[in-house]
PDB file of C-alpha atoms in Angstrom:
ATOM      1  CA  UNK Y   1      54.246 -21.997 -89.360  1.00  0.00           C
ATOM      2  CA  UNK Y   2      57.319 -23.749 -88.502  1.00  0.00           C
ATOM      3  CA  UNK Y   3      57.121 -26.644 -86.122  1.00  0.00           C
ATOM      4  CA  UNK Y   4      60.306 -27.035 -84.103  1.00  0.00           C
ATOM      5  CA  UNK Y   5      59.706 -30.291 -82.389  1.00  0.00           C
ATOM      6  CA  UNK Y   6      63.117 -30.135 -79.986  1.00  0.00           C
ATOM      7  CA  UNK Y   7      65.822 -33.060 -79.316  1.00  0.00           C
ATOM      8  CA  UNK Y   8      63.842 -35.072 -76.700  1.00  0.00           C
ATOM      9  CA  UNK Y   9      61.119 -35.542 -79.154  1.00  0.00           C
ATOM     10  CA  UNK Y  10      63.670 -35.774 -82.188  1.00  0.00           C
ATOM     11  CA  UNK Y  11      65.569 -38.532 -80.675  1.00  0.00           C
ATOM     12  CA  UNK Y  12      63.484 -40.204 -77.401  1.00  0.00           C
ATOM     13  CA  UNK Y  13      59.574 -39.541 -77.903  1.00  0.00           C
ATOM     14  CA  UNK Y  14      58.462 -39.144 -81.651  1.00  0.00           C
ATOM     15  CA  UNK Y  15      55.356 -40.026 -81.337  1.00  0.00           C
ATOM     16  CA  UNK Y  16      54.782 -36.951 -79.939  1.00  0.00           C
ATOM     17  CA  UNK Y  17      55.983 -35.342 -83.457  1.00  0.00           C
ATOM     18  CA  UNK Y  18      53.394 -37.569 -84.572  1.00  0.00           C
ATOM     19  CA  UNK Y  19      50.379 -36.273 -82.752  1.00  0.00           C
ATOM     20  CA  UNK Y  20      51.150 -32.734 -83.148  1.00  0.00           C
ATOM     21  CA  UNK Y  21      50.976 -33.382 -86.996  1.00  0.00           C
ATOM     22  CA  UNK Y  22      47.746 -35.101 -86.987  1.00  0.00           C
ATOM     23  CA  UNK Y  23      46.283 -32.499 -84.747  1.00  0.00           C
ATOM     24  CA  UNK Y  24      47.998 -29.766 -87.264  1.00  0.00           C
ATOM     25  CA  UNK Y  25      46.078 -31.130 -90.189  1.00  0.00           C
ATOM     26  CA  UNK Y  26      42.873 -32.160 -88.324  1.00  0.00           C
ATOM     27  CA  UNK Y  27      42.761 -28.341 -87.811  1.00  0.00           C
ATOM     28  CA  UNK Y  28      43.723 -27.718 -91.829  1.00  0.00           C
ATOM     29  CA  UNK Y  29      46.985 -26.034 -90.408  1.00  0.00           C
ATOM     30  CA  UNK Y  30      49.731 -25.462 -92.937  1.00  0.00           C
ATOM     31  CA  UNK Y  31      53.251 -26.002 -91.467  1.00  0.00           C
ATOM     32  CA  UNK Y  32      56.672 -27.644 -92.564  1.00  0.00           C
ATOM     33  CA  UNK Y  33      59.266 -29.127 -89.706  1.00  0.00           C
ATOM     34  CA  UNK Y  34      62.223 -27.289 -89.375  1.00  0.00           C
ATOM     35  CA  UNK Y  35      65.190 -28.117 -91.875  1.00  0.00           C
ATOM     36  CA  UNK Y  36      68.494 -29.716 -90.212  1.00  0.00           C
ATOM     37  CA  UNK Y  37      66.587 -28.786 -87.104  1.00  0.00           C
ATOM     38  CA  UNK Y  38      69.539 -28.194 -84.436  1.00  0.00           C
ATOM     39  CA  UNK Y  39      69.301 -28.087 -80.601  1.00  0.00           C
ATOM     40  CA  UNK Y  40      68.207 -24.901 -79.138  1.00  0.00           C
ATOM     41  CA  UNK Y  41      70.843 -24.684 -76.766  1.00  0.00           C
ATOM     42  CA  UNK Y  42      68.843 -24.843 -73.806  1.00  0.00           C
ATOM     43  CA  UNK Y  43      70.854 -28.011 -72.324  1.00  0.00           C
ATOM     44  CA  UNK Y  44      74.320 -26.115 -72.330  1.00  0.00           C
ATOM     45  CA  UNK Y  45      72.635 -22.847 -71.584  1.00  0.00           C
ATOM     46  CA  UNK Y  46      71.538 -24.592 -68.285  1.00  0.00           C
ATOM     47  CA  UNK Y  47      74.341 -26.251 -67.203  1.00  0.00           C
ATOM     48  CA  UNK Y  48      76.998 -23.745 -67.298  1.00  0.00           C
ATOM     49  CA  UNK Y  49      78.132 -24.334 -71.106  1.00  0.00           C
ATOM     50  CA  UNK Y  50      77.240 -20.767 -72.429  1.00  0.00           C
ATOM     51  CA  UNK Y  51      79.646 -20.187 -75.228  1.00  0.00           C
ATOM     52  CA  UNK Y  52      78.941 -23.119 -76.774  1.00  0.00           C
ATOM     53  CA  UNK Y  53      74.644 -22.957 -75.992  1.00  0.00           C
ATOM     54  CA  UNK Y  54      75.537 -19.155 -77.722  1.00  0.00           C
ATOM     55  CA  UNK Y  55      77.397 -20.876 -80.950  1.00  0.00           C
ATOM     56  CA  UNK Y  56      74.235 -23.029 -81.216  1.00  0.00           C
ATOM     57  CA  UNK Y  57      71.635 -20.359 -80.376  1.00  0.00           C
ATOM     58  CA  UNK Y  58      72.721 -18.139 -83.161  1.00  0.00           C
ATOM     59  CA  UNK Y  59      73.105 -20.919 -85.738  1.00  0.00           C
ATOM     60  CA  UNK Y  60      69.383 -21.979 -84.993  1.00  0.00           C
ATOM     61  CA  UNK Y  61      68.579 -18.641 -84.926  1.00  0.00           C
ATOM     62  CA  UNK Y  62      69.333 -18.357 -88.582  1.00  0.00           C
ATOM     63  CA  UNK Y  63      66.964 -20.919 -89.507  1.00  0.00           C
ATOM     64  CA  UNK Y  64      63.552 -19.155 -87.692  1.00  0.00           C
ATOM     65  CA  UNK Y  65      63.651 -15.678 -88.368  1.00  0.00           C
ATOM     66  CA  UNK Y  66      60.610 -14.495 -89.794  1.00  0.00           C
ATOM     67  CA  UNK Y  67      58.535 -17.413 -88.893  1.00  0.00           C
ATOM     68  CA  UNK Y  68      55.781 -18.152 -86.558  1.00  0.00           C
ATOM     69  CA  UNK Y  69      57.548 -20.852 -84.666  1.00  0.00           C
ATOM     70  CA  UNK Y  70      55.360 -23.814 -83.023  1.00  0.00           C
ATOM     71  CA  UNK Y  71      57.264 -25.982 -80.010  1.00  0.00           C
ATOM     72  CA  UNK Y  72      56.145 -28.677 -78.059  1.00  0.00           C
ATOM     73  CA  UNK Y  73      58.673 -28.791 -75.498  1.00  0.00           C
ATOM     74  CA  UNK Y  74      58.593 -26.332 -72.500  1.00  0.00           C
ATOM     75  CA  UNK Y  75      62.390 -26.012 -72.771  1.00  0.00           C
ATOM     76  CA  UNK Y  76      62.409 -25.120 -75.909  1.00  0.00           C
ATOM     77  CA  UNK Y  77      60.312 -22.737 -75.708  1.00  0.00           C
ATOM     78  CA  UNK Y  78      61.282 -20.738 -72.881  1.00  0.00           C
ATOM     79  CA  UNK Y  79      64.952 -21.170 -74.624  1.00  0.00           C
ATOM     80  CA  UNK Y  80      63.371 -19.699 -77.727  1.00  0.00           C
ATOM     81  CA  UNK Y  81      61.692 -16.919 -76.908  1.00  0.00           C
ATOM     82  CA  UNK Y  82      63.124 -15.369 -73.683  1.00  0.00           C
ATOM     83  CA  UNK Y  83      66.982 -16.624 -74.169  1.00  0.00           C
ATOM     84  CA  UNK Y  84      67.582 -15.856 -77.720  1.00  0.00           C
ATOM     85  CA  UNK Y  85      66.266 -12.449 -76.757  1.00  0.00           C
ATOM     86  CA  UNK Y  86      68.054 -11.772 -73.956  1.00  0.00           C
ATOM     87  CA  UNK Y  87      71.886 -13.062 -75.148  1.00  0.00           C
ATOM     88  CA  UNK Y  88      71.031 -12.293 -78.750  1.00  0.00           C
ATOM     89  CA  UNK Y  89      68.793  -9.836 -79.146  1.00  0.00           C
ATOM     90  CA  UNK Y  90      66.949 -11.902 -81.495  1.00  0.00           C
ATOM     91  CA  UNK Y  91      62.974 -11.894 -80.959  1.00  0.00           C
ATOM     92  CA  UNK Y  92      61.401 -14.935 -82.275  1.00  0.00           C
ATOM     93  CA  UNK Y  93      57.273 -15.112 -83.015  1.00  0.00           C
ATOM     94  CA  UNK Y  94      56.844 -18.308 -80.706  1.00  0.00           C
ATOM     95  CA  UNK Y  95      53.945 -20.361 -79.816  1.00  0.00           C
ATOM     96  CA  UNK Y  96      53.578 -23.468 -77.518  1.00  0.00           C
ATOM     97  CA  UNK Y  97      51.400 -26.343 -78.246  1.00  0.00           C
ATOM     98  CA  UNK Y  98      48.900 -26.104 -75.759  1.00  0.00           C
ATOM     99  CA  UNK Y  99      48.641 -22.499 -76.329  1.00  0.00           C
ATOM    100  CA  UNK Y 100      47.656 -23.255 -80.136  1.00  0.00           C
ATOM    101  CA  UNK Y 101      45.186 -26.214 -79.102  1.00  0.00           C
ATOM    102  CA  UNK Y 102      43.700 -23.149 -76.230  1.00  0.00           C
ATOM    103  CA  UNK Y 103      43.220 -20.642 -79.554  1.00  0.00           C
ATOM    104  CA  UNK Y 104      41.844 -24.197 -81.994  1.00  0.00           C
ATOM    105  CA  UNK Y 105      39.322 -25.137 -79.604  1.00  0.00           C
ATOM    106  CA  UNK Y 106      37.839 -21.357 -79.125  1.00  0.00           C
ATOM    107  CA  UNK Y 107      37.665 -20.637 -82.232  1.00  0.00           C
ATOM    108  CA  UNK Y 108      35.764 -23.510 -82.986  1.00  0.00           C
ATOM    109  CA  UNK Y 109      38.050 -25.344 -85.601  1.00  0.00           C
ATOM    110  CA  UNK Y 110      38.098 -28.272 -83.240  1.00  0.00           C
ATOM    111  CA  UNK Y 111      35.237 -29.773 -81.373  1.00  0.00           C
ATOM    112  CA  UNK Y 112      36.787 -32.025 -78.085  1.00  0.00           C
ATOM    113  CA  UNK Y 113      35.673 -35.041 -77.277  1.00  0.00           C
ATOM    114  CA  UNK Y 114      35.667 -35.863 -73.272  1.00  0.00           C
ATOM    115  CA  UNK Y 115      37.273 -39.032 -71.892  1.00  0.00           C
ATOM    116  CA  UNK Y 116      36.155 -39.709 -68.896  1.00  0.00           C
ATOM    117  CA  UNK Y 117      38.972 -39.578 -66.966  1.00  0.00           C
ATOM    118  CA  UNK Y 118      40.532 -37.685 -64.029  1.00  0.00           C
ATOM    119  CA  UNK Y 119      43.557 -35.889 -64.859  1.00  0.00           C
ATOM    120  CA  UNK Y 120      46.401 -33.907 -62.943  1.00  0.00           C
ATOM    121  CA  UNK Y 121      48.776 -31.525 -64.923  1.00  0.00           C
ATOM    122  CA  UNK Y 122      52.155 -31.151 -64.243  1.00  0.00           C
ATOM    123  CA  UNK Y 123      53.822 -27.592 -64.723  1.00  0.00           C
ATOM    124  CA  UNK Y 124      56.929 -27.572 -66.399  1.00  0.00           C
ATOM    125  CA  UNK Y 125      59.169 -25.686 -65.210  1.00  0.00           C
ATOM    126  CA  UNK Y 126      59.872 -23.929 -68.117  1.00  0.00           C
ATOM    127  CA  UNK Y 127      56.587 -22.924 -69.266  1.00  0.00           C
ATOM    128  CA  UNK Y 128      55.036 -22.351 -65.514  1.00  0.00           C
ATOM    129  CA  UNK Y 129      57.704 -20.615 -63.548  1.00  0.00           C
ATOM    130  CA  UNK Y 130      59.780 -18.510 -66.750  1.00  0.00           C
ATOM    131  CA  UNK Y 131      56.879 -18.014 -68.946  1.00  0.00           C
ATOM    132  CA  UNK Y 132      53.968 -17.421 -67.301  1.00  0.00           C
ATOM    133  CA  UNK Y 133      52.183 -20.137 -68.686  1.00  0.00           C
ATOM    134  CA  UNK Y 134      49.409 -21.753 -66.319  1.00  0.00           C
ATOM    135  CA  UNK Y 135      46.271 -21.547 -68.056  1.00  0.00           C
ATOM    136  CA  UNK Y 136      46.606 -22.774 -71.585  1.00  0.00           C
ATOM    137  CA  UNK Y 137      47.080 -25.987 -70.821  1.00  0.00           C
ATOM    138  CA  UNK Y 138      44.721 -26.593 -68.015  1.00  0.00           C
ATOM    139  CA  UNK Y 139      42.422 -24.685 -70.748  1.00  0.00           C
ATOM    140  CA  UNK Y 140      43.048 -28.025 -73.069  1.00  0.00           C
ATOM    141  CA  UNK Y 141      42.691 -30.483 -70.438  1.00  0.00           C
ATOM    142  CA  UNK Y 142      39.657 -29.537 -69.103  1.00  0.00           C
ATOM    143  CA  UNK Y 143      37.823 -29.934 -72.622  1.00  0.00           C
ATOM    144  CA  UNK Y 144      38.928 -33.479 -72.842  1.00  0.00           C
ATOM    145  CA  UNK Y 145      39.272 -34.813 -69.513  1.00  0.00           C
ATOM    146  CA  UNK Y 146      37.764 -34.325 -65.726  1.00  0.00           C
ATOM    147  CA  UNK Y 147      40.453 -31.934 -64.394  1.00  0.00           C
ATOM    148  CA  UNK Y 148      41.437 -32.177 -60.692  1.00  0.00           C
ATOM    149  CA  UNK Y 149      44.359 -29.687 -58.855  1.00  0.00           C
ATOM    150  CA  UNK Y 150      47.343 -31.277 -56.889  1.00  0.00           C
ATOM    151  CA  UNK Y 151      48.203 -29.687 -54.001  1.00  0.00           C
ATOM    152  CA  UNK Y 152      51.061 -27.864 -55.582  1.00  0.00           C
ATOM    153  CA  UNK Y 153      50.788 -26.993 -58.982  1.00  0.00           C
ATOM    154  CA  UNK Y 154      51.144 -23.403 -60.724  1.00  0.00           C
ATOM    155  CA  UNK Y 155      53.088 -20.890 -58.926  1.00  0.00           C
ATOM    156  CA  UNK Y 156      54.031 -23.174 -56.281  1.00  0.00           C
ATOM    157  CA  UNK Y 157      54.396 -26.471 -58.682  1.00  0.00           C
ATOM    158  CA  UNK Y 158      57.347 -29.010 -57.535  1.00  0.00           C
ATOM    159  CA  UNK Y 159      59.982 -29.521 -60.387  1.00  0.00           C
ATOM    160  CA  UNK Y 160      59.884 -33.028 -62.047  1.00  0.00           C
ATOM    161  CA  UNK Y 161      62.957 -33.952 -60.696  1.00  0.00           C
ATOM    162  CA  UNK Y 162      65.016 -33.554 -64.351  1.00  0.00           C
ATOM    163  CA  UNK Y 163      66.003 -29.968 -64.898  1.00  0.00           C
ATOM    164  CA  UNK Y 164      69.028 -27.814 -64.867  1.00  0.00           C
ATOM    165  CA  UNK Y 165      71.273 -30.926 -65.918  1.00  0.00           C
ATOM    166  CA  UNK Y 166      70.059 -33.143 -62.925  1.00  0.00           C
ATOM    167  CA  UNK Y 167      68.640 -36.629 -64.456  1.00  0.00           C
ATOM    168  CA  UNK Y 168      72.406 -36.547 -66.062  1.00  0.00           C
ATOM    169  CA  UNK Y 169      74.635 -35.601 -62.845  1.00  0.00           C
ATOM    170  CA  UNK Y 170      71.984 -37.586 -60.366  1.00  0.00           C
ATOM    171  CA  UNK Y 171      70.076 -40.011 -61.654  1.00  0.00           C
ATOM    172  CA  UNK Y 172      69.133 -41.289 -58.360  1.00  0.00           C
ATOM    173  CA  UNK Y 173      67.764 -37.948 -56.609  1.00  0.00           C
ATOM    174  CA  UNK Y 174      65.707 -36.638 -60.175  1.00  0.00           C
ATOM    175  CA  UNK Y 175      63.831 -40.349 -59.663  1.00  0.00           C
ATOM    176  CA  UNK Y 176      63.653 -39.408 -56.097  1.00  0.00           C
ATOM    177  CA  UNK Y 177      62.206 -36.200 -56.951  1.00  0.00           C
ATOM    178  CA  UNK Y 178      59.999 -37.724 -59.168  1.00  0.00           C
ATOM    179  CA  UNK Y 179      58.459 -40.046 -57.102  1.00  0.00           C
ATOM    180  CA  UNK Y 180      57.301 -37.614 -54.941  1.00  0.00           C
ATOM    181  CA  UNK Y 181      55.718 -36.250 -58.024  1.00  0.00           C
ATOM    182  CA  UNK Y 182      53.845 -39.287 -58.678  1.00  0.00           C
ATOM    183  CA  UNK Y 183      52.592 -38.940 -55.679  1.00  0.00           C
ATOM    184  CA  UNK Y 184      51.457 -36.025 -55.908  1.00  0.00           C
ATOM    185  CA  UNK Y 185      48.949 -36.971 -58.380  1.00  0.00           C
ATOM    186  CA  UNK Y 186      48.122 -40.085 -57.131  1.00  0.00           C
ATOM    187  CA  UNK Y 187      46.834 -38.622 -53.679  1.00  0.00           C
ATOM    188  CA  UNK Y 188      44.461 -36.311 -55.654  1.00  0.00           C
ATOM    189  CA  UNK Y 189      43.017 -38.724 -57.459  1.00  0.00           C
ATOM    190  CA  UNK Y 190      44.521 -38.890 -61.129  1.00  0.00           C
ATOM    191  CA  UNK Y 191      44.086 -41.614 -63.422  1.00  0.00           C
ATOM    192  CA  UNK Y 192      46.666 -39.621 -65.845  1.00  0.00           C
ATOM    193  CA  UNK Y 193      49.566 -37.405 -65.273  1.00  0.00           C
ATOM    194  CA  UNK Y 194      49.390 -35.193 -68.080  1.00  0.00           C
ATOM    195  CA  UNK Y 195      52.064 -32.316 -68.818  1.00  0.00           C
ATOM    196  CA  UNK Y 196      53.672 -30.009 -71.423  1.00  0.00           C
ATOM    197  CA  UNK Y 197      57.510 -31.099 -71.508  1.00  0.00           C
ATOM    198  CA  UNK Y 198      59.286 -34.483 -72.737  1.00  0.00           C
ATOM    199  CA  UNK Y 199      61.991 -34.139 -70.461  1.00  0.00           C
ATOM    200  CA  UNK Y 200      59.494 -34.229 -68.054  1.00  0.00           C
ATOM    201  CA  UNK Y 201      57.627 -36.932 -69.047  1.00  0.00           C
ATOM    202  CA  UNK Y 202      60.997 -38.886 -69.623  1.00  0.00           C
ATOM    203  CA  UNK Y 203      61.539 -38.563 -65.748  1.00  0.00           C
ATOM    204  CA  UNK Y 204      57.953 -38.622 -64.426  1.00  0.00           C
ATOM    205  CA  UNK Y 205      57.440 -42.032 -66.188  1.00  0.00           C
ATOM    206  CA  UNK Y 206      56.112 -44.400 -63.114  1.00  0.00           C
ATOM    207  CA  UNK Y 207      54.871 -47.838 -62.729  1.00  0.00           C
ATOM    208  CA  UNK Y 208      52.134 -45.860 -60.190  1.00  0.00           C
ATOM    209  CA  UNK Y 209      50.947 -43.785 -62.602  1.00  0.00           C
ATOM    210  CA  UNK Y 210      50.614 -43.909 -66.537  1.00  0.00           C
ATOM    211  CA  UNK Y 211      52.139 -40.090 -67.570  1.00  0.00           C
ATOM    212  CA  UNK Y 212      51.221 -38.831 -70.902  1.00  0.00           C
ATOM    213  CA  UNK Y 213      52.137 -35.898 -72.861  1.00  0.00           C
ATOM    214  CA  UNK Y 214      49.224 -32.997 -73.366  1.00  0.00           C
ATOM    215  CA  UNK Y 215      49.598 -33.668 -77.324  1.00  0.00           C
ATOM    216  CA  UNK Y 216      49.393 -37.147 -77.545  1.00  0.00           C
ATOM    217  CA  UNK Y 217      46.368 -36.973 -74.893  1.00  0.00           C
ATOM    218  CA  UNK Y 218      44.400 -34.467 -76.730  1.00  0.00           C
ATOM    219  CA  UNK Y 219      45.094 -36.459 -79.989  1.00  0.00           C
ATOM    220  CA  UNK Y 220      44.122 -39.473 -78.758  1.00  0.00           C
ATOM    221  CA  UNK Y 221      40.764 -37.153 -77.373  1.00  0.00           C
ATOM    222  CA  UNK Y 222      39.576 -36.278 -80.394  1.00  0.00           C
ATOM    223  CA  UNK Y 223      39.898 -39.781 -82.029  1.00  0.00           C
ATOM    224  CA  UNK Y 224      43.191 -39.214 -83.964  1.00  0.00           C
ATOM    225  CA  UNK Y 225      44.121 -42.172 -84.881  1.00  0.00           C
ATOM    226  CA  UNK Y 226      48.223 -42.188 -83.862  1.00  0.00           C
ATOM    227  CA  UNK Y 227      50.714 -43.051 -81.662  1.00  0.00           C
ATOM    228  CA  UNK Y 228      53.624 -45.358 -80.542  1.00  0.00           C
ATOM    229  CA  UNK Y 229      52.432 -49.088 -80.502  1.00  0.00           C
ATOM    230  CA  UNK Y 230      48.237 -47.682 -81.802  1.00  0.00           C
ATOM    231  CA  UNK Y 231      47.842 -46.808 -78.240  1.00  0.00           C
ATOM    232  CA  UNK Y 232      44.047 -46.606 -77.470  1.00  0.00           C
ATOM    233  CA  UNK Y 233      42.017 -44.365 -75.239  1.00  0.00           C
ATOM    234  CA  UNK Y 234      41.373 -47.870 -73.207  1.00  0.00           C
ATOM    235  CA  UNK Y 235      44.939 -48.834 -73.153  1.00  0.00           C
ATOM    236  CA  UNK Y 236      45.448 -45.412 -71.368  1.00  0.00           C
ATOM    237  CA  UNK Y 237      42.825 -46.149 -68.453  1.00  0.00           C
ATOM    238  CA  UNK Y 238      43.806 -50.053 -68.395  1.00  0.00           C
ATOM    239  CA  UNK Y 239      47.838 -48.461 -67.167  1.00  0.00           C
ATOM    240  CA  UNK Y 240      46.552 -46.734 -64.472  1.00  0.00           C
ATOM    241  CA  UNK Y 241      46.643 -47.961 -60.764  1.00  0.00           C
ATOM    242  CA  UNK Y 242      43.940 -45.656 -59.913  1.00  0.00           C
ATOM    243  CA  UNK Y 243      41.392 -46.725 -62.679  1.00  0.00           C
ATOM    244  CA  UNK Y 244      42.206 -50.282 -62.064  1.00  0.00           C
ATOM    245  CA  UNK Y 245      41.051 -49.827 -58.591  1.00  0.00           C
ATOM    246  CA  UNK Y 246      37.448 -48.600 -59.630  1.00  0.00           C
ATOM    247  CA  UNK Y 247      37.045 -51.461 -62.026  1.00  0.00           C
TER     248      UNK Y 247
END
């Protein structure tokens, strides 16, 4: 297995890197990271750059054949597995995070642990609305955490505010957008925005609401020691406006 971590995580969020490790060899997973890993192209390929996303698609392309290819990003995965096959013809064997914590936890090779804690998931974009993808991670959450629904979430989810190249052209309206997001959550109850992308955790992040990435939660879940700063299953509760409200 191949773990293609993307550039937000590369370059903004490693400690996500981190927890996906920890959870790899928790479950006795053997994997490398990818070599002079490269974007995927989906930035360009979204905003209208499609010669050069192609250049970069087939050069990363090179590098992944042949492999069962793990990604933690939702952009990254819908880029490498439904792109590279449609403007290169090149199937890829790809697998998203919370789809390989789903298979871990019924098969048995890890146990949860439950936080007590009420928890909304955002859908990506990328893995909700292109792929299909609804159920693995609510799958995860709800084996480590009290689950609760927003009022629009799967089919009908809102975007985060950050995709198709708008956090760089308008900053303002993707925080706007975000916001509203927050909100969301925050009107059904969550302690914890939880979701699948770091893009979208980059834009959700709110002084409202602490928003986590489903990795680093279900690390932290099943007592994995890790993370930027040794952040804590109680520093998680302490950041949120809704838990602070209860104590």
């Amino acid at each position: 297995m191949l773990y293609f971590r993307g550039c937000v995580v590369r370059e903004k969020l490693p400690q996500i890197e981190m927890a996906t490790c920890m959870v790899l060899k928790k479950a006795g997973i053997d994997y490398d990271i990818v070599d002079g890993e490269e974007c995927c192209g989906s930035f360009l390929l979204r905003t209208g750059f499609t010669d050069d996303a192609l250049q970069v698609m087939h050069k990363t392309s090179q590098n992944l054949k042949d492999e069962t290819i793990l990604v933690s990003c939702a952009g990254c995965y819908n880029t490498l597995k439904n792109d590279y096959k449609k403007y290169l013809g090149v199937e890829l064997d790809v697998i998203h995070t919370s789809q390989l914590f789903s298979n871990l936890i019924k098969q048995g090779i890890i146990k949860p642990k439950k936080l007590p804690v009420n928890v909304c998931y955002h859908d990506p974009c990328h893995l909700g609305r292109h792929c299909g993808e609804y159920q693995s991670p609510r799958e995860v959450l709800a084996s480590v955490a009290n689950l609760v629904p927003m009022e629009n979430e799967k089919e009908n989810s809102h975007c985060c505010g950050a995709g198709g190249g708008v956090k760089s052209a308008y900053p303002e309206l993707a925080s706007e957008i975000a916001l509203k997001r927050v909100d969301d959550a925050l009107q059904a109850g969550a302690e914890l925005l939880v979701t699948c992308c770091p893009f979208c955790v980059l834009n959700l992040e709110s002084e409202k609401l602490k928003v986590i990435d489903l990795t680093e939660f279900f690390c932290l879940c099943n007592s994995v020691e890790s993370l930027e700063n040794n952040i804590s299953k109680e520093d998680i509760l302490k950041k949120s406006p809704n838990t602070q409200k209860k104590i």
